Short mmCIF file of C-alpha atoms and ligand atoms in Angstrom, two decimals:
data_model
loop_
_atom_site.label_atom_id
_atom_site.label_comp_id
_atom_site.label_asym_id
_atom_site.label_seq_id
_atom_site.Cartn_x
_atom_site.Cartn_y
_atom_site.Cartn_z
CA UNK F 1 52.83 18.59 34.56
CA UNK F 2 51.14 19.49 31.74
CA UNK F 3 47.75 17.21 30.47
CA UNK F 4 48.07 18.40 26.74
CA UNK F 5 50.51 15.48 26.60
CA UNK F 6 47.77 13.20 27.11
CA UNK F 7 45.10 14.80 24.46
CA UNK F 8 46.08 12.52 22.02
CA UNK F 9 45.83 9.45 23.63
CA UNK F 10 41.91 10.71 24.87
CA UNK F 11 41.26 11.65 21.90
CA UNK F 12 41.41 7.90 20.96
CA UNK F 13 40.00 6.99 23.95
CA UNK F 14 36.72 8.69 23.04
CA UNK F 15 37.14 7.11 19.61
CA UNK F 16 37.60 3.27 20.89
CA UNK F 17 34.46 4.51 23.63
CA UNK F 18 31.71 4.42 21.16
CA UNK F 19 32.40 1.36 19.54
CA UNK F 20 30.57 0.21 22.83
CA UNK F 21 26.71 0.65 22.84
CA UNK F 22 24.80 3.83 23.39
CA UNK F 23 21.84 1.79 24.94
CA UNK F 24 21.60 -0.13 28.11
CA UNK F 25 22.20 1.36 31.56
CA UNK F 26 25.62 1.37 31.53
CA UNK F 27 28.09 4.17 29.84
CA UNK F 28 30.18 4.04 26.56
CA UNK F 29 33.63 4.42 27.85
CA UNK F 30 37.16 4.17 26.06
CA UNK F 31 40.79 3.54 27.68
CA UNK F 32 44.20 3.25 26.20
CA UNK F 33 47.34 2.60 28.22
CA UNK F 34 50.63 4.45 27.57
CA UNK F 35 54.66 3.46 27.79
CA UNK F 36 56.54 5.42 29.59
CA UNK F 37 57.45 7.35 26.27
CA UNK F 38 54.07 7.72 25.48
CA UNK F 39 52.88 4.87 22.59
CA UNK F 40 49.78 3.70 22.93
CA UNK F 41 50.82 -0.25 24.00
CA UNK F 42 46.73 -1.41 24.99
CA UNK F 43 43.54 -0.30 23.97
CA UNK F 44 39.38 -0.89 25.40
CA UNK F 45 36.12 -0.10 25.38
CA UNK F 46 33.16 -1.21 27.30
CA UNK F 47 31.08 -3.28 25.51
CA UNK F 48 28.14 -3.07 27.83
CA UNK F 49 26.24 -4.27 31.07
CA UNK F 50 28.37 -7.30 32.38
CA UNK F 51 31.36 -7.13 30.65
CA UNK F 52 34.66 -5.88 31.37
CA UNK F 53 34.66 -2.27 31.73
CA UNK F 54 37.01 -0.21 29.44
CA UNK F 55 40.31 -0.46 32.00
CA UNK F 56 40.20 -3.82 32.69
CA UNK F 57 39.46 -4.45 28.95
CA UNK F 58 42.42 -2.74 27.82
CA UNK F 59 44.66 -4.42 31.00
CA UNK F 60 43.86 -7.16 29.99
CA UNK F 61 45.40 -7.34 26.55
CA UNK F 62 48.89 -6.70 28.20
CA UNK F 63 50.88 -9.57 29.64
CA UNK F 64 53.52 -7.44 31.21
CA UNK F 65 53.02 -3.85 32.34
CA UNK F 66 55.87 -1.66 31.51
CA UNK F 67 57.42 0.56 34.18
CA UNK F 68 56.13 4.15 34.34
CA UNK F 69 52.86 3.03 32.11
CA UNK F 70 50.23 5.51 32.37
CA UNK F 71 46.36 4.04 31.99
CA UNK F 72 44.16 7.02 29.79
CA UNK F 73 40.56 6.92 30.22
CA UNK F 74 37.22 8.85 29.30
CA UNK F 75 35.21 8.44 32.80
CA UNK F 76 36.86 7.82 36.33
CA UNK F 77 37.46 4.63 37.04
CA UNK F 78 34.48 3.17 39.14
CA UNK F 79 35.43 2.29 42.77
CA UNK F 80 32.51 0.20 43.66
CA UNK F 81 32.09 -3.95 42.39
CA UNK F 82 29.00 -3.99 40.79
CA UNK F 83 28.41 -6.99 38.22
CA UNK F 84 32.64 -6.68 37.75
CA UNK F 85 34.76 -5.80 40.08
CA UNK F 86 35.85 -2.31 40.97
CA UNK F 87 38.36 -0.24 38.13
CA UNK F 88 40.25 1.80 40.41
CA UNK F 89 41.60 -1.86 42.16
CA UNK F 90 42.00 -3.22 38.61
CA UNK F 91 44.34 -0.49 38.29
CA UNK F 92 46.34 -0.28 41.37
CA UNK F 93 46.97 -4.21 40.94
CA UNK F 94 47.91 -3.97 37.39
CA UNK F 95 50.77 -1.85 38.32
CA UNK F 96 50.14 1.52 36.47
CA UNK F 97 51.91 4.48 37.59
CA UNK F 98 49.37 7.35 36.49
CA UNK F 99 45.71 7.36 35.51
CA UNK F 100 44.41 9.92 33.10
CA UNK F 101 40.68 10.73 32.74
CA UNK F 102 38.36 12.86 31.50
CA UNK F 103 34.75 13.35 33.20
CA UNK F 104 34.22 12.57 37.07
CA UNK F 105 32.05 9.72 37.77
CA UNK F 106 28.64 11.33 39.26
CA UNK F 107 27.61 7.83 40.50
CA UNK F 108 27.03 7.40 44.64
CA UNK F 109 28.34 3.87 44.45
CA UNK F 110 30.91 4.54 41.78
CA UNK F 111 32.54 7.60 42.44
CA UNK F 112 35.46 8.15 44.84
CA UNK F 113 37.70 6.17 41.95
CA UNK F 114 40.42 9.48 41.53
CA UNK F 115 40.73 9.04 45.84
CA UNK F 116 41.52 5.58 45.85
CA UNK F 117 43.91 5.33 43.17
CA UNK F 118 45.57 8.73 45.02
CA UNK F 119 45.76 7.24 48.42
CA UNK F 120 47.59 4.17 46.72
CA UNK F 121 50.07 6.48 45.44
CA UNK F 122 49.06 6.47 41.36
CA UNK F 123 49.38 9.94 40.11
CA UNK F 124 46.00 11.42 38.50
CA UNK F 125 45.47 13.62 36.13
CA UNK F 126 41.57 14.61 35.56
CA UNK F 127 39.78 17.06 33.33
CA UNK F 128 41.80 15.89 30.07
CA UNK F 129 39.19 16.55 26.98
CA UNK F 130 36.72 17.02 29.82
CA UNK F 131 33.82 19.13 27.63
CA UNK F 132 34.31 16.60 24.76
CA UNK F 133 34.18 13.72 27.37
CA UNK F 134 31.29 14.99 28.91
CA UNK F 135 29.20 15.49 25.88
CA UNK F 136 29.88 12.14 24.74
CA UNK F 137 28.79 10.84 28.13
CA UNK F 138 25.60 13.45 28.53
CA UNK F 139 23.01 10.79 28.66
CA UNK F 140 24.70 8.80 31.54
CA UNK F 141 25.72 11.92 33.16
CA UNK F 142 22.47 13.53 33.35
CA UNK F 143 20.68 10.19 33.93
CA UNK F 144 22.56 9.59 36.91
CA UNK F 145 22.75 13.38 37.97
CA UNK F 146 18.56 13.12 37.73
CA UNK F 147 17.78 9.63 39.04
CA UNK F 148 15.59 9.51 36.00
CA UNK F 149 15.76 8.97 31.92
CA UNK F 150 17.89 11.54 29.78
CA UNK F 151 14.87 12.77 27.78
CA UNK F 152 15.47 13.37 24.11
CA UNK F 153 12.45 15.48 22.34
CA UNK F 154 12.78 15.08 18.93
CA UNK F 155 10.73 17.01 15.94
CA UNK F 156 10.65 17.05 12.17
CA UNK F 157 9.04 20.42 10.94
CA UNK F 158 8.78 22.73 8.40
CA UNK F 159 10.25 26.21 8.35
CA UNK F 160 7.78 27.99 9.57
CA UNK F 161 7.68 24.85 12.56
CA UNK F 162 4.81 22.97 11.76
CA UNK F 163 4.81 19.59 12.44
CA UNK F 164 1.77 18.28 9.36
CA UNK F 165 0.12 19.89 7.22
CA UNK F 166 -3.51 21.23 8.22
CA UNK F 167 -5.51 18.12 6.87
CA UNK F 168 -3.03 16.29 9.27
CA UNK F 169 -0.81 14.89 7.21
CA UNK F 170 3.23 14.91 8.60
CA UNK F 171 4.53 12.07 5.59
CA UNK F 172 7.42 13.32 4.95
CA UNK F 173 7.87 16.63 6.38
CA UNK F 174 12.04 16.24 6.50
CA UNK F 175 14.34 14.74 3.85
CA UNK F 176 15.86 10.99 3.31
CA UNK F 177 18.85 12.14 5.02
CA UNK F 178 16.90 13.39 7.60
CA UNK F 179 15.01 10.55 8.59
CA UNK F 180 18.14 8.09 7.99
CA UNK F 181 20.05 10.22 10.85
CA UNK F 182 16.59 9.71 12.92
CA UNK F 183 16.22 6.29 12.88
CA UNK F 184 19.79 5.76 13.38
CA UNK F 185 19.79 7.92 16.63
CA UNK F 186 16.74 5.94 17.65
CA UNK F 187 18.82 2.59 17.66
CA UNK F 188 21.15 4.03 20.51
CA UNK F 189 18.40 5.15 22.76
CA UNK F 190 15.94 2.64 25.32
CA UNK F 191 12.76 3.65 25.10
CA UNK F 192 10.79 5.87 22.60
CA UNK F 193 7.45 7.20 23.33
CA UNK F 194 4.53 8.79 22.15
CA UNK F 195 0.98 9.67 23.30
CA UNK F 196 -2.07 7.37 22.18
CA UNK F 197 -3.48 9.91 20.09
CA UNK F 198 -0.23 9.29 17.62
CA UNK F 199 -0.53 5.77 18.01
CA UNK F 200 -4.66 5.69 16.53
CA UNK F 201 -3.56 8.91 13.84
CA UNK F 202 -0.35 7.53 12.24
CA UNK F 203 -0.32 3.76 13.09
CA UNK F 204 3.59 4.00 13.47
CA UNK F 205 5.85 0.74 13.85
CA UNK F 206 8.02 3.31 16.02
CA UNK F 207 10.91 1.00 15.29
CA UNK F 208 14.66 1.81 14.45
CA UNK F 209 15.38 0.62 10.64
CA UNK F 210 18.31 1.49 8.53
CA UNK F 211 17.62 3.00 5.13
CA UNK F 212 16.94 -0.13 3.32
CA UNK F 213 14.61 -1.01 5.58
CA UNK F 214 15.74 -3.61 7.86
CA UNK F 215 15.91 -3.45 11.20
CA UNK F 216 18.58 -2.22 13.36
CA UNK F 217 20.12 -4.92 15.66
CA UNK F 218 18.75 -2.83 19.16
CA UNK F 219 15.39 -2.06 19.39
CA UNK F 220 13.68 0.68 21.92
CA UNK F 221 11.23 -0.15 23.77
CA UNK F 222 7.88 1.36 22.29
CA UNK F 223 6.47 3.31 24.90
CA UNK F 224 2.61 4.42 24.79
CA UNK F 225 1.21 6.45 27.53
CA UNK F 226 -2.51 7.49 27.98
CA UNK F 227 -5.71 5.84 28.96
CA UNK F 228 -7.06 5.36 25.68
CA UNK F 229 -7.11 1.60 24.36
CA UNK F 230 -5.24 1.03 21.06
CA UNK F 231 -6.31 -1.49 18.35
CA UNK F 232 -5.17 -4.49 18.72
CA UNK F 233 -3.86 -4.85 15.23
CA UNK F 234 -1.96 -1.25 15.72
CA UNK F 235 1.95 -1.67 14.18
CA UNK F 236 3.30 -0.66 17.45
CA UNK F 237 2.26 -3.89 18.40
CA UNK F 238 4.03 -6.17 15.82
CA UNK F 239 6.91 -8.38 16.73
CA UNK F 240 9.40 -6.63 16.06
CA UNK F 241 9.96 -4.50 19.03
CA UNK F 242 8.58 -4.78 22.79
CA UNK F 243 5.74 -2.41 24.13
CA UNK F 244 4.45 -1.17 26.72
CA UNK F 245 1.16 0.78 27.29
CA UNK F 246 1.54 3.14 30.22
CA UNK F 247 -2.15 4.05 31.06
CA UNK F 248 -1.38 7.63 32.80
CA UNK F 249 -0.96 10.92 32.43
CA UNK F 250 1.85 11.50 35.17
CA UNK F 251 4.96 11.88 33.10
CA UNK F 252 7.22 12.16 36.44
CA UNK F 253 5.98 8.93 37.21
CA UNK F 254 6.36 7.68 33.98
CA UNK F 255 9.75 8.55 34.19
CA UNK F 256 10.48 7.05 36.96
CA UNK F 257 8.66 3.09 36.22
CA UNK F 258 11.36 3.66 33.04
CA UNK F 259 14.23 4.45 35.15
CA UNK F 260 13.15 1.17 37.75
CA UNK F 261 13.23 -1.28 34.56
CA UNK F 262 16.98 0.24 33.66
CA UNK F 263 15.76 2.59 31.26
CA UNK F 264 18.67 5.12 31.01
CA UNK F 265 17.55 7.18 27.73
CA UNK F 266 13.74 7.89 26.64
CA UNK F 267 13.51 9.36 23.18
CA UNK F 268 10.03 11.46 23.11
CA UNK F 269 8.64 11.44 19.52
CA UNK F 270 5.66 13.35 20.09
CA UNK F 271 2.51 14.17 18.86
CA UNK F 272 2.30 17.76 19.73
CA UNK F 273 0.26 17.17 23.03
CA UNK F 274 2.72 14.89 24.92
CA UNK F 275 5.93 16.86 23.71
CA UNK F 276 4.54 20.67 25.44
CA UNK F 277 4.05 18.52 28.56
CA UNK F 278 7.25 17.61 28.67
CA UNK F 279 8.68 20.78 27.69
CA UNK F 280 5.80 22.84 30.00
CA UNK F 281 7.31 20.43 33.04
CA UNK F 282 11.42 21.33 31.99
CA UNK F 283 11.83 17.39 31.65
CA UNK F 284 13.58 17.80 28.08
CA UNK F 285 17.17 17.26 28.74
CA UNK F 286 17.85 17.70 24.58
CA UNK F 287 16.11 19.15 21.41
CA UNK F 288 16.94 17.46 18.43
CA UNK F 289 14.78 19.35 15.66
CA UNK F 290 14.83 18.48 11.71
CA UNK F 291 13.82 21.68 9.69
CA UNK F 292 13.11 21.44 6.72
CA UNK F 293 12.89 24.29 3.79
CA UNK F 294 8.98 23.98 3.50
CA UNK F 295 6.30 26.47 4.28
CA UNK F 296 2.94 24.73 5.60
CA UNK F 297 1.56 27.15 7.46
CA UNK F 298 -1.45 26.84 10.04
CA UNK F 299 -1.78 25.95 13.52
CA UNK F 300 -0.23 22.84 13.91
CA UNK F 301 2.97 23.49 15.36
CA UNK F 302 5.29 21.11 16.77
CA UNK F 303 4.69 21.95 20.28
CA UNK F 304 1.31 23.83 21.87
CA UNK F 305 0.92 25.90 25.14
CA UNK F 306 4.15 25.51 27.43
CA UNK F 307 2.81 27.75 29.49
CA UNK F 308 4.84 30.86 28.52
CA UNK F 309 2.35 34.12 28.77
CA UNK F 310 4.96 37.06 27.39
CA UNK F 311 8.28 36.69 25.61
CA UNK F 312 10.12 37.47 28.78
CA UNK F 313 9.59 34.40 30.48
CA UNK F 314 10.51 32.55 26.88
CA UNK F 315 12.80 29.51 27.60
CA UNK F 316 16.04 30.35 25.81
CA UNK F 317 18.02 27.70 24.28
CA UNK F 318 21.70 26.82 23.30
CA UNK F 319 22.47 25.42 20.04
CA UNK F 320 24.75 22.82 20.84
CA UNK F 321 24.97 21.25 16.97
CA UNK F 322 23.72 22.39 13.55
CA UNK F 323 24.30 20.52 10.37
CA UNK F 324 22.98 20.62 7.10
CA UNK F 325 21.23 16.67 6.65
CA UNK F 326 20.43 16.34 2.85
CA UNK F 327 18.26 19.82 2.28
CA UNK F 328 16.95 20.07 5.80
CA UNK F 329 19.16 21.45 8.58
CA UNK F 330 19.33 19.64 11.74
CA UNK F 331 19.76 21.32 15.03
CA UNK F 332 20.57 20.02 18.36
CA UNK F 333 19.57 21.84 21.23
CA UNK F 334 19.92 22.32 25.18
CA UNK F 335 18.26 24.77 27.64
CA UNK F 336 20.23 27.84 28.08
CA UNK F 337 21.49 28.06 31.80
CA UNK F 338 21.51 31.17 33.43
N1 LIG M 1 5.81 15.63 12.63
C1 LIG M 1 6.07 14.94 13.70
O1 LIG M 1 7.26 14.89 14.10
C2 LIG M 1 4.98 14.22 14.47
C3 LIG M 1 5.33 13.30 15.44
C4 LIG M 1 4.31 12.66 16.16
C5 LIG M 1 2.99 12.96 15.92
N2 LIG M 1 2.66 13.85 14.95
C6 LIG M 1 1.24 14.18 14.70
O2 LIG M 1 0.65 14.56 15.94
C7 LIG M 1 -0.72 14.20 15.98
C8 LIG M 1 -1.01 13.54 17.32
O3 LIG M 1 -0.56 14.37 18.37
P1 LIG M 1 -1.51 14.90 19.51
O4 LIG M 1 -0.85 16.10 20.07
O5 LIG M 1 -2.88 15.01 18.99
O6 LIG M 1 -1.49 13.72 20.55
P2 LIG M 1 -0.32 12.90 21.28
O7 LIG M 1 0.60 13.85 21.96
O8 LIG M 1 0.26 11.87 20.40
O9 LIG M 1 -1.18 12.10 22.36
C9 LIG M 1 -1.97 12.80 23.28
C10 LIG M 1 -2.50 11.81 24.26
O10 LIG M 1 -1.43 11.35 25.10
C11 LIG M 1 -1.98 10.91 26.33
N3 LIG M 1 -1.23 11.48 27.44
C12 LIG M 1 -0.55 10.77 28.39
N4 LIG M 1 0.05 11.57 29.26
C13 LIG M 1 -0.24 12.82 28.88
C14 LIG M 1 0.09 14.09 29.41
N5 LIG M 1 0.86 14.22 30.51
N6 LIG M 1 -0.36 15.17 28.79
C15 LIG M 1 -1.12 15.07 27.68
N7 LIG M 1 -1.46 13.89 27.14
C16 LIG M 1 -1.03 12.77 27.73
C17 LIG M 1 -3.45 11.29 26.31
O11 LIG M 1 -4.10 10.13 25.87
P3 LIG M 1 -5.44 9.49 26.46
O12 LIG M 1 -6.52 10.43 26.07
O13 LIG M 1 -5.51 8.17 25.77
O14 LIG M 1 -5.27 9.36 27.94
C18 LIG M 1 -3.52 12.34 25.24
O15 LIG M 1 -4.78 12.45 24.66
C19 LIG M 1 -0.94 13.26 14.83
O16 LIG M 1 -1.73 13.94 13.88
C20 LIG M 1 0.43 12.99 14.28
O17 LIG M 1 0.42 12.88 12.88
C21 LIG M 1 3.64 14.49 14.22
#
């Protein structure tokens, strides 16, 4: 049978998916459920840790399930009863006749959904809209693939990919629109971090705040690592975000204290120092890079010695995104495989 019949139905699926949050350990994830003659009759998202997941959020606005009804959804449903119960049950007792989905579930506890609902005898259909499924669940994916953070590194530089200008200054490097898309991508992630050295230059609040402003409902935890101490009167230490001062150097461990307290997606902001280690180490699952058209010249460039020695052994990237933000072009990148 062919899946094209259900693209339409995912597409929405990934639609209703990220009205759920980005932040918190758990996935965004979107479901619809189909007639028999293919209208969309139920549709749900997940809406975060301890609530209903997408499925059973969508089941449960039907009273009645229609014969031949065919449940559409963006991740395989979960087989394991964590704080809810498992999906793949959910289904089978709901009555559906097929399940669609998108991106297999990566998760020890979780996976094994697709067998289940097979062995009951629901038809299943996987892979529909997978690559659009599976970059809209990247972070999870990868987080759970790792057993550690997704790590975002994100710059603002000039053309010419310096990151201030020689005297040191940075304020504003990249455009309104820039820095509007940045903070807004920083109130989907759980963590942000920077080295102390950023903390004692730039005395940021390292908060998330829309463009008049105010703060954004979710706030990251501000993450400082190195041994230095920080005045106590630093921004990053108002109220109106939690911090935490990591005093070492070991960004593996680092990593994995974030991933213990549920930490699912660290957003590295720099300075310069902190960023090459993570790049030097191959811990940057995602570039996100603002350039803007601005020549500063110099030698302070976003990131120092990665420990490349001849262009051979460069790292080659993929550009996964690029978009014009404002006057700046914005550029999201991954490491190259192969
Ligand atoms: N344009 C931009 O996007 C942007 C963004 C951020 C910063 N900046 C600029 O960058 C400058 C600060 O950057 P920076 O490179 O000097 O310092 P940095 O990367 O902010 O901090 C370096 C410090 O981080 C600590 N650290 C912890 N783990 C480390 C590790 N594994 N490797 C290295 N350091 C580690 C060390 O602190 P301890 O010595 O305390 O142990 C180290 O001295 C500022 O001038 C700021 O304006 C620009």
């Amino acid at each position: 049978m062919s899946s094209h019949k259900y693209e339409f139905a995912m597409r929405r699926a990934l639609e209703l998916a990220l009205l759920g949050p980005a932040h918190g350990v758990n996935p965004q994830v979107g479901a619809v459920i189909l007639d028999s003659d293919l209208n969309i009759i139920a549709e749900g998202f997940h809406r975060g840790s301890g609530t209903a997941h997408a499925e059973v959020d969508a089941l449960s606005k039907l009273d009645l399930m229609p014969a031949g009804a065919t449940a559409v959804v963006t991740l395989e449903p979960c087989n394991h009863i964590g704080k809810t119960g498992p999906c793949a049950q959910a289904l089978i007792e709901a009555g559906v006749s097929r399940v669609v989905f998108a991106s297999n579930d990566p998760g020890e506890a979780s996976a094994g959904g697709a067998a289940t609902l097979r062995a009951a005898g629901i038809e299943v259909v996987s892979g529909v809209l997978q690559a659009e499924a599976d970059d809209q669940l990247r972070v999870w994916l990868t987080a759970n693939r790792r057993k550690r953070p997704f790590v975002t590194l994100k710059w603002a530089t000039s053309i010419d990919g310096r990151a201030a200008a020689n005297d040191g200054t940075s304020k504003w490097i990249s455009g309104v629109e820039s820095r509007a898309d940045s903070h807004k991508r920083r109130s989907e992630v759980d963590a942000i971090l920077v080295g102390t050295a950023t903390v004692i230059a730039d005395d940021p609040e390292l908060t998330a705040r829309k463009p008049d402003g105010s703060l954004y409902e979710h706030q990251p935890l501000r993450v400082i690592i190195g041994e230095r101490e920080l005045p106590i009167d630093a921004r990053v230490f108002n109220d109106d975000a939690q911090t935490l001062q990591l005093r070492t150097h070991s960004l593996h461990g680092i990593l994995e204290a974030l991933w213990q307290e549920g930490i699912k997606h660290v957003w590295v902001e720099g300075g310069p120092t902190v960023a090459s280690q993570f790049v030097r180490l191959g811990l940057v699952d995602e570039f996100l890079i603002y350039l803007a058209p601005l020549l500063l010249g110099g030698d302070r460039t976003a990131i120092g010695d990665i420990g490349i020695e001849n262009i051979t052994a460069g790292k080659p990237l993929e550009f996964v995104e690029v978009k014009h933000l404002g006057n700046d072009i914005f550029i999201r990148a991954v490491e190259r495989k192969n």
